Amino acid sequence: MSAGCPCHVQRNVGGLIKPSADVVVLAVLATELAGCLAGDWKRWRYVLAEVGVAAVLLFAKGACMDYIMEDMGLDFNPEIEAGWQNYFYMGLNEESTGSYHAGDAAIFGEFQTSRAARNEAALERAFGRIKERGFLGSIYFWLRKMVMVFNDGTFGWESEVWIYGHYSADLTSNSRLTELLRNIFWPDSLYTGRFSAFCQLAWVFCMLGISGICFCRGEKSEEGISVKEKYAVLVVSFLGIFFYQMLFEARARYLLVFFPLLCVMSICGIWQYVDRIHGWIQKRADEKKIKCKRHNKKICA
C-alpha cells in the first residue's frame, strides 16, 4: 500500500470479493462427494467437473482482485490483508453483536508488518471470547446474532451502516446506466423507495418459502433420484450460508448477495407446500369416494 493511501481502503477492496459463490460451489462439491462415498460412484464425473469449477472460480477471484487493485492504482501489501481469522474474531464481538467493530479493526494497527502474527493473535482473542462466554453463553450469543441477521425484514437495505456522502462524479462515468443505478441504490434517490419495497417483498417471499424444503418427500422419480437428493444441494448451501453468517462478521445486508439462491430455495419450498396441500385434498377426496361406495353398497343390500 502506498504511503498516502490509508490501509482501510485496501481492506475495503478485499471486502468487495464476498465468498457467496464459494459457499454454493463447496456445497455442491460436498453433496456430490457424499454421494460417491455412499456408493454412487457414477458421480465421479460431476465431482471432477465441480473441482474444475472451483479452481476456475479461485483463479477468477484472484484475477478480479488484481484488476481492482491495478485499476484503483493501489500498491497491494499482503501483510495487511484481512484473513478469515480477523472476521471470525470480529464476529464474536459482544458490543456489536458480531458485526463490524472499530476496536477489533484496530488489530491491523497493532500488527502492521506480520500477517501471520496478526492472524494468530486474532484466533487467540476469538477463542478467548468463546471461553469467557462458555458453551451455553456462546450458543445464546450466536442465536442473538442470527436473529439480527435473519429478522431484519429488508435484507439490511437502508437499515444498517450506509455511506451518506455520495462518491464524487470523477470516480466513475456518468452514463445512463450509472445514473439509473445511482437512482436505485443511493439513499433519497428517485427509485430508492421502490427498491426498499422490493427488498421487503423479496424478504417475505424467501422467509415464507424456504421452510417448505423441510416437507419434501423421499419418493423416487423416474430417474431413480428422490426429491430429497435433488434438494440436498440447496439444503447444504443454506447451511453454508447460515454458518457463514453465524461464525464471521456479518449483518443482514450480506444476505443480499445470496438472494438468487434464496429465491430458488423459496420457489422449491413453496412447491412443496402446494404439493402437500394437493396431497391432503386428494386424500380427502379419495376417502369421500370410499365412503360413498360403502354407503351405496349398504343401500343396495
Short mmCIF file of C-alpha atoms in Angstrom, two decimals:
data_model
loop_
_atom_site.label_atom_id
_atom_site.label_comp_id
_atom_site.label_asym_id
_atom_site.label_seq_id
_atom_site.Cartn_x
_atom_site.Cartn_y
_atom_site.Cartn_z
CA MET A 1 0.00 0.00 0.00
CA SER A 2 1.38 3.40 -0.87
CA ALA A 3 2.23 5.75 1.95
CA GLY A 4 -0.53 8.24 1.08
CA CYS A 5 -3.30 5.63 0.96
CA PRO A 6 -4.93 4.51 4.23
CA CYS A 7 -4.82 0.80 4.93
CA HIS A 8 -8.59 0.56 5.40
CA VAL A 9 -9.05 1.30 1.69
CA GLN A 10 -7.22 -1.89 0.81
CA ARG A 11 -9.28 -3.93 3.27
CA ASN A 12 -12.46 -2.50 1.77
CA VAL A 13 -11.28 -3.54 -1.69
CA GLY A 14 -10.77 -7.06 -0.36
CA GLY A 15 -14.27 -6.92 1.08
CA LEU A 16 -15.69 -6.47 -2.43
CA ILE A 17 -14.98 -10.15 -3.08
CA LYS A 18 -17.55 -11.97 -0.97
CA PRO A 19 -17.46 -15.78 -0.62
CA SER A 20 -21.06 -16.20 -1.84
CA ALA A 21 -20.19 -18.23 -4.93
CA ASP A 22 -17.59 -20.18 -2.94
CA VAL A 23 -20.26 -21.31 -0.45
CA VAL A 24 -22.50 -22.66 -3.22
CA VAL A 25 -19.70 -24.41 -5.12
CA LEU A 26 -18.42 -26.03 -1.93
CA ALA A 27 -21.97 -27.14 -1.08
CA VAL A 28 -22.39 -28.79 -4.48
CA LEU A 29 -18.98 -30.44 -4.20
CA ALA A 30 -19.68 -31.71 -0.67
CA THR A 31 -23.02 -33.16 -1.75
CA GLU A 32 -21.54 -34.99 -4.72
CA LEU A 33 -18.66 -36.32 -2.62
CA ALA A 34 -21.15 -37.59 -0.04
CA GLY A 35 -23.00 -39.37 -2.85
CA CYS A 36 -19.78 -41.00 -4.05
CA LEU A 37 -18.85 -42.13 -0.55
CA ALA A 38 -22.36 -43.57 -0.19
CA GLY A 39 -21.64 -45.91 -3.11
CA ASP A 40 -22.85 -43.97 -6.16
CA TRP A 41 -19.52 -43.96 -8.00
CA LYS A 42 -21.17 -42.78 -11.22
CA ARG A 43 -20.97 -39.26 -9.81
CA TRP A 44 -17.18 -39.07 -10.18
CA ARG A 45 -17.58 -37.12 -13.42
CA TYR A 46 -19.67 -34.47 -11.65
CA VAL A 47 -17.14 -34.29 -8.82
CA LEU A 48 -14.31 -33.79 -11.32
CA ALA A 49 -16.27 -31.07 -13.13
CA GLU A 50 -17.05 -29.27 -9.87
CA VAL A 51 -13.40 -29.39 -8.79
CA GLY A 52 -12.61 -27.71 -12.11
CA VAL A 53 -15.27 -25.06 -11.47
CA ALA A 54 -13.85 -24.41 -8.00
CA ALA A 55 -10.35 -24.00 -9.47
CA VAL A 56 -11.62 -21.60 -12.16
CA LEU A 57 -13.53 -19.63 -9.55
CA LEU A 58 -10.46 -19.34 -7.35
CA PHE A 59 -8.38 -18.13 -10.31
CA ALA A 60 -11.07 -15.66 -11.40
CA LYS A 61 -11.34 -14.29 -7.87
CA GLY A 62 -7.61 -13.59 -7.75
CA ALA A 63 -7.63 -12.06 -11.22
CA CYS A 64 -10.57 -9.82 -10.31
CA MET A 65 -8.89 -8.59 -7.14
CA ASP A 66 -5.67 -7.90 -9.04
CA TYR A 67 -7.61 -5.91 -11.64
CA ILE A 68 -9.36 -3.83 -8.98
CA MET A 69 -6.06 -3.06 -7.30
CA GLU A 70 -4.46 -2.04 -10.57
CA ASP A 71 -7.46 -0.01 -11.73
CA MET A 72 -7.56 1.97 -8.48
CA GLY A 73 -3.82 2.48 -8.51
CA LEU A 74 -3.20 0.72 -5.20
CA ASP A 75 0.06 -0.89 -4.14
CA PHE A 76 -1.03 -4.22 -2.64
CA ASN A 77 0.62 -5.21 0.62
CA PRO A 78 -0.23 -8.83 1.56
CA GLU A 79 0.93 -8.29 5.15
CA ILE A 80 -2.11 -6.11 5.91
CA GLU A 81 -4.60 -8.28 4.02
CA ALA A 82 -7.61 -9.28 6.15
CA GLY A 83 -7.99 -13.04 6.54
CA TRP A 84 -10.86 -15.15 7.82
CA GLN A 85 -9.26 -15.12 11.27
CA ASN A 86 -9.94 -11.39 11.61
CA TYR A 87 -13.60 -11.72 10.56
CA PHE A 88 -14.00 -14.67 12.93
CA TYR A 89 -12.58 -12.56 15.77
CA MET A 90 -14.84 -9.61 14.91
CA GLY A 91 -17.84 -11.93 14.54
CA LEU A 92 -17.62 -12.72 18.27
CA ASN A 93 -17.79 -9.12 19.49
CA GLU A 94 -20.49 -8.72 22.15
CA GLU A 95 -20.76 -4.94 21.83
CA SER A 96 -21.59 -5.02 18.10
CA THR A 97 -23.33 -8.45 18.20
CA GLY A 98 -20.82 -9.86 15.76
CA SER A 99 -20.83 -7.05 13.20
CA TYR A 100 -18.07 -4.56 12.33
CA HIS A 101 -16.33 -3.05 15.33
CA ALA A 102 -13.69 -0.33 15.11
CA GLY A 103 -11.93 -1.60 18.23
CA ASP A 104 -11.42 -5.03 16.67
CA ALA A 105 -10.27 -3.45 13.41
CA ALA A 106 -7.52 -1.74 15.40
CA ILE A 107 -5.68 -5.07 15.39
CA PHE A 108 -4.33 -4.01 11.99
CA GLY A 109 -2.60 -1.11 13.70
CA GLU A 110 -1.05 -3.47 16.24
CA PHE A 111 0.30 -5.88 13.63
CA GLN A 112 1.19 -3.89 10.52
CA THR A 113 4.19 -5.90 9.38
CA SER A 114 3.27 -9.52 10.08
CA ARG A 115 0.07 -11.07 8.77
CA ALA A 116 0.87 -14.41 10.43
CA ALA A 117 1.27 -12.79 13.85
CA ARG A 118 -1.97 -10.83 13.42
CA ASN A 119 -3.93 -13.94 12.39
CA GLU A 120 -2.54 -15.86 15.35
CA ALA A 121 -3.50 -13.05 17.73
CA ALA A 122 -6.99 -12.80 16.19
CA LEU A 123 -7.63 -16.51 16.69
CA GLU A 124 -6.30 -16.41 20.25
CA ARG A 125 -8.58 -13.48 21.14
CA ALA A 126 -11.55 -15.07 19.36
CA PHE A 127 -11.28 -18.33 21.30
CA GLY A 128 -10.74 -16.26 24.44
CA ARG A 129 -14.17 -14.70 23.90
CA ILE A 130 -15.73 -18.13 23.40
CA LYS A 131 -14.07 -19.42 26.57
CA GLU A 132 -15.19 -16.36 28.52
CA ARG A 133 -18.83 -16.85 27.48
CA GLY A 134 -18.81 -20.60 27.96
CA PHE A 135 -20.67 -23.15 25.85
CA LEU A 136 -24.23 -22.02 26.63
CA GLY A 137 -23.25 -18.35 26.54
CA SER A 138 -21.74 -18.76 23.06
CA ILE A 139 -24.85 -20.56 21.81
CA TYR A 140 -27.03 -17.73 23.16
CA PHE A 141 -24.76 -15.11 21.54
CA TRP A 142 -24.93 -16.81 18.14
CA LEU A 143 -28.71 -17.10 18.40
CA ARG A 144 -29.00 -13.37 19.07
CA LYS A 145 -26.68 -12.70 16.18
CA MET A 146 -28.73 -14.82 13.77
CA VAL A 147 -31.92 -13.08 14.86
CA MET A 148 -30.24 -9.79 13.97
CA VAL A 149 -29.22 -11.15 10.56
CA PHE A 150 -32.37 -13.04 9.53
CA ASN A 151 -35.04 -10.93 11.26
CA ASP A 152 -34.22 -7.62 9.58
CA GLY A 153 -37.02 -7.71 7.01
CA THR A 154 -35.32 -5.79 4.19
CA PHE A 155 -32.01 -7.59 3.54
CA GLY A 156 -30.45 -4.81 5.58
CA TRP A 157 -31.17 -2.16 2.99
CA GLU A 158 -31.06 1.38 4.46
CA SER A 159 -31.28 -0.08 7.98
CA GLU A 160 -27.57 -0.56 8.59
CA VAL A 161 -24.36 1.39 8.14
CA TRP A 162 -24.51 3.48 4.98
CA ILE A 163 -22.30 5.98 3.19
CA TYR A 164 -24.43 9.08 3.18
CA GLY A 165 -21.84 11.07 1.28
CA HIS A 166 -22.07 10.34 -2.46
CA TYR A 167 -18.96 9.43 -4.39
CA SER A 168 -17.54 12.29 -6.39
CA ALA A 169 -18.54 12.23 -10.06
CA ASP A 170 -14.94 11.97 -11.30
CA LEU A 171 -14.56 8.46 -9.79
CA THR A 172 -16.75 6.88 -12.42
CA SER A 173 -18.63 7.57 -15.62
CA ASN A 174 -21.93 9.42 -15.87
CA SER A 175 -23.64 7.17 -18.39
CA ARG A 176 -27.37 6.44 -18.34
CA LEU A 177 -26.72 3.08 -16.69
CA THR A 178 -24.66 4.74 -13.96
CA GLU A 179 -27.36 7.30 -13.29
CA LEU A 180 -30.01 4.57 -13.17
CA LEU A 181 -28.01 2.57 -10.62
CA ARG A 182 -27.48 5.69 -8.52
CA ASN A 183 -31.21 6.40 -8.57
CA ILE A 184 -31.85 2.86 -7.31
CA PHE A 185 -29.13 2.32 -4.73
CA TRP A 186 -28.18 5.71 -3.32
CA PRO A 187 -30.25 6.96 -0.37
CA ASP A 188 -33.00 9.52 -1.02
CA SER A 189 -32.78 9.00 -4.77
CA LEU A 190 -35.51 8.65 -7.41
CA TYR A 191 -36.17 4.90 -7.05
CA THR A 192 -34.89 4.25 -3.53
CA GLY A 193 -38.37 3.74 -2.07
CA ARG A 194 -39.33 1.27 -4.79
CA PHE A 195 -36.14 -0.69 -4.25
CA SER A 196 -36.74 -0.83 -0.49
CA ALA A 197 -40.27 -2.11 -1.14
CA PHE A 198 -38.81 -4.78 -3.45
CA CYS A 199 -36.36 -5.84 -0.72
CA GLN A 200 -39.19 -6.18 1.80
CA LEU A 201 -41.36 -8.24 -0.58
CA ALA A 202 -38.39 -10.43 -1.51
CA TRP A 203 -37.64 -10.94 2.19
CA VAL A 204 -41.19 -12.07 2.95
CA PHE A 205 -41.17 -14.35 -0.10
CA CYS A 206 -37.89 -16.01 0.94
CA MET A 207 -38.71 -16.40 4.62
CA LEU A 208 -42.13 -17.94 3.89
CA GLY A 209 -40.93 -20.32 1.20
CA ILE A 210 -37.55 -21.64 2.38
CA SER A 211 -39.02 -23.60 5.29
CA GLY A 212 -41.08 -25.63 2.81
CA ILE A 213 -37.93 -27.54 1.86
CA CYS A 214 -38.41 -29.49 5.11
CA PHE A 215 -41.61 -31.04 3.69
CA CYS A 216 -40.02 -32.63 0.61
CA ARG A 217 -40.87 -36.29 0.05
CA GLY A 218 -38.46 -39.19 -0.28
CA GLU A 219 -40.26 -40.71 -3.23
CA LYS A 220 -38.15 -41.88 -6.16
CA SER A 221 -38.55 -40.20 -9.55
CA GLU A 222 -38.28 -41.83 -12.97
CA GLU A 223 -34.52 -41.23 -12.92
CA GLY A 224 -34.27 -43.14 -9.62
CA ILE A 225 -33.40 -40.00 -7.65
CA SER A 226 -35.56 -38.90 -4.72
CA VAL A 227 -36.72 -35.34 -4.22
CA LYS A 228 -34.64 -35.15 -1.05
CA GLU A 229 -31.49 -35.96 -3.01
CA LYS A 230 -32.32 -33.26 -5.57
CA TYR A 231 -32.79 -30.69 -2.82
CA ALA A 232 -29.69 -31.79 -0.90
CA VAL A 233 -27.54 -29.17 -2.63
CA LEU A 234 -29.98 -26.41 -1.65
CA VAL A 235 -30.08 -27.58 1.95
CA VAL A 236 -26.29 -27.82 2.24
CA SER A 237 -25.95 -24.39 0.56
CA PHE A 238 -28.36 -22.86 3.07
CA LEU A 239 -26.44 -24.44 5.95
CA GLY A 240 -23.26 -22.95 4.50
CA ILE A 241 -24.90 -19.51 4.34
CA PHE A 242 -26.23 -19.91 7.89
CA PHE A 243 -22.89 -20.89 9.44
CA TYR A 244 -21.04 -18.26 7.38
CA GLN A 245 -23.31 -15.58 8.85
CA MET A 246 -23.14 -17.11 12.33
CA LEU A 247 -19.39 -17.53 12.69
CA PHE A 248 -17.99 -14.48 10.91
CA GLU A 249 -18.57 -10.74 10.95
CA ALA A 250 -21.97 -10.35 9.33
CA ARG A 251 -25.11 -8.27 9.04
CA ALA A 252 -28.44 -8.68 7.27
CA ARG A 253 -27.20 -6.86 4.16
CA TYR A 254 -24.75 -9.71 3.49
CA LEU A 255 -27.74 -11.92 2.66
CA LEU A 256 -28.50 -9.79 -0.39
CA VAL A 257 -25.66 -11.41 -2.35
CA PHE A 258 -27.30 -14.79 -1.69
CA PHE A 259 -30.70 -13.64 -2.95
CA PRO A 260 -30.66 -15.71 -6.21
CA LEU A 261 -30.03 -18.90 -4.23
CA LEU A 262 -32.53 -17.99 -1.51
CA CYS A 263 -35.11 -17.24 -4.21
CA VAL A 264 -34.63 -20.68 -5.81
CA MET A 265 -34.94 -22.34 -2.41
CA SER A 266 -38.12 -20.42 -1.70
CA ILE A 267 -39.68 -21.47 -5.01
CA CYS A 268 -38.86 -25.11 -4.26
CA GLY A 269 -40.23 -24.73 -0.73
CA ILE A 270 -43.49 -23.18 -1.93
CA TRP A 271 -43.85 -26.04 -4.40
CA GLN A 272 -43.56 -28.48 -1.51
CA TYR A 273 -46.29 -26.61 0.36
CA VAL A 274 -48.53 -26.78 -2.72
CA ASP A 275 -47.73 -30.48 -3.20
CA ARG A 276 -48.60 -31.30 0.42
CA ILE A 277 -51.85 -29.32 0.27
CA HIS A 278 -52.76 -31.00 -3.03
CA GLY A 279 -51.97 -34.41 -1.50
CA TRP A 280 -54.17 -33.62 1.51
CA ILE A 281 -57.07 -32.55 -0.73
CA GLN A 282 -56.65 -35.66 -2.90
CA LYS A 283 -56.61 -37.88 0.19
CA ARG A 284 -59.83 -36.34 1.49
CA ALA A 285 -61.45 -36.77 -1.93
CA ASP A 286 -60.41 -40.44 -2.06
CA GLU A 287 -61.77 -41.04 1.45
CA LYS A 288 -65.03 -39.41 0.44
CA LYS A 289 -65.30 -41.68 -2.63
CA ILE A 290 -64.69 -44.78 -0.48
CA LYS A 291 -67.41 -43.68 1.96
CA CYS A 292 -69.82 -43.08 -0.92
CA LYS A 293 -69.14 -46.55 -2.35
CA ARG A 294 -69.72 -48.18 1.04
CA HIS A 295 -72.90 -46.19 1.51
CA ASN A 296 -74.23 -47.25 -1.90
CA LYS A 297 -73.46 -50.92 -1.16
CA LYS A 298 -75.46 -50.75 2.07
CA ILE A 299 -78.42 -49.25 0.22
CA CYS A 300 -78.26 -51.98 -2.45
CA ALA A 301 -78.17 -54.69 0.28
#
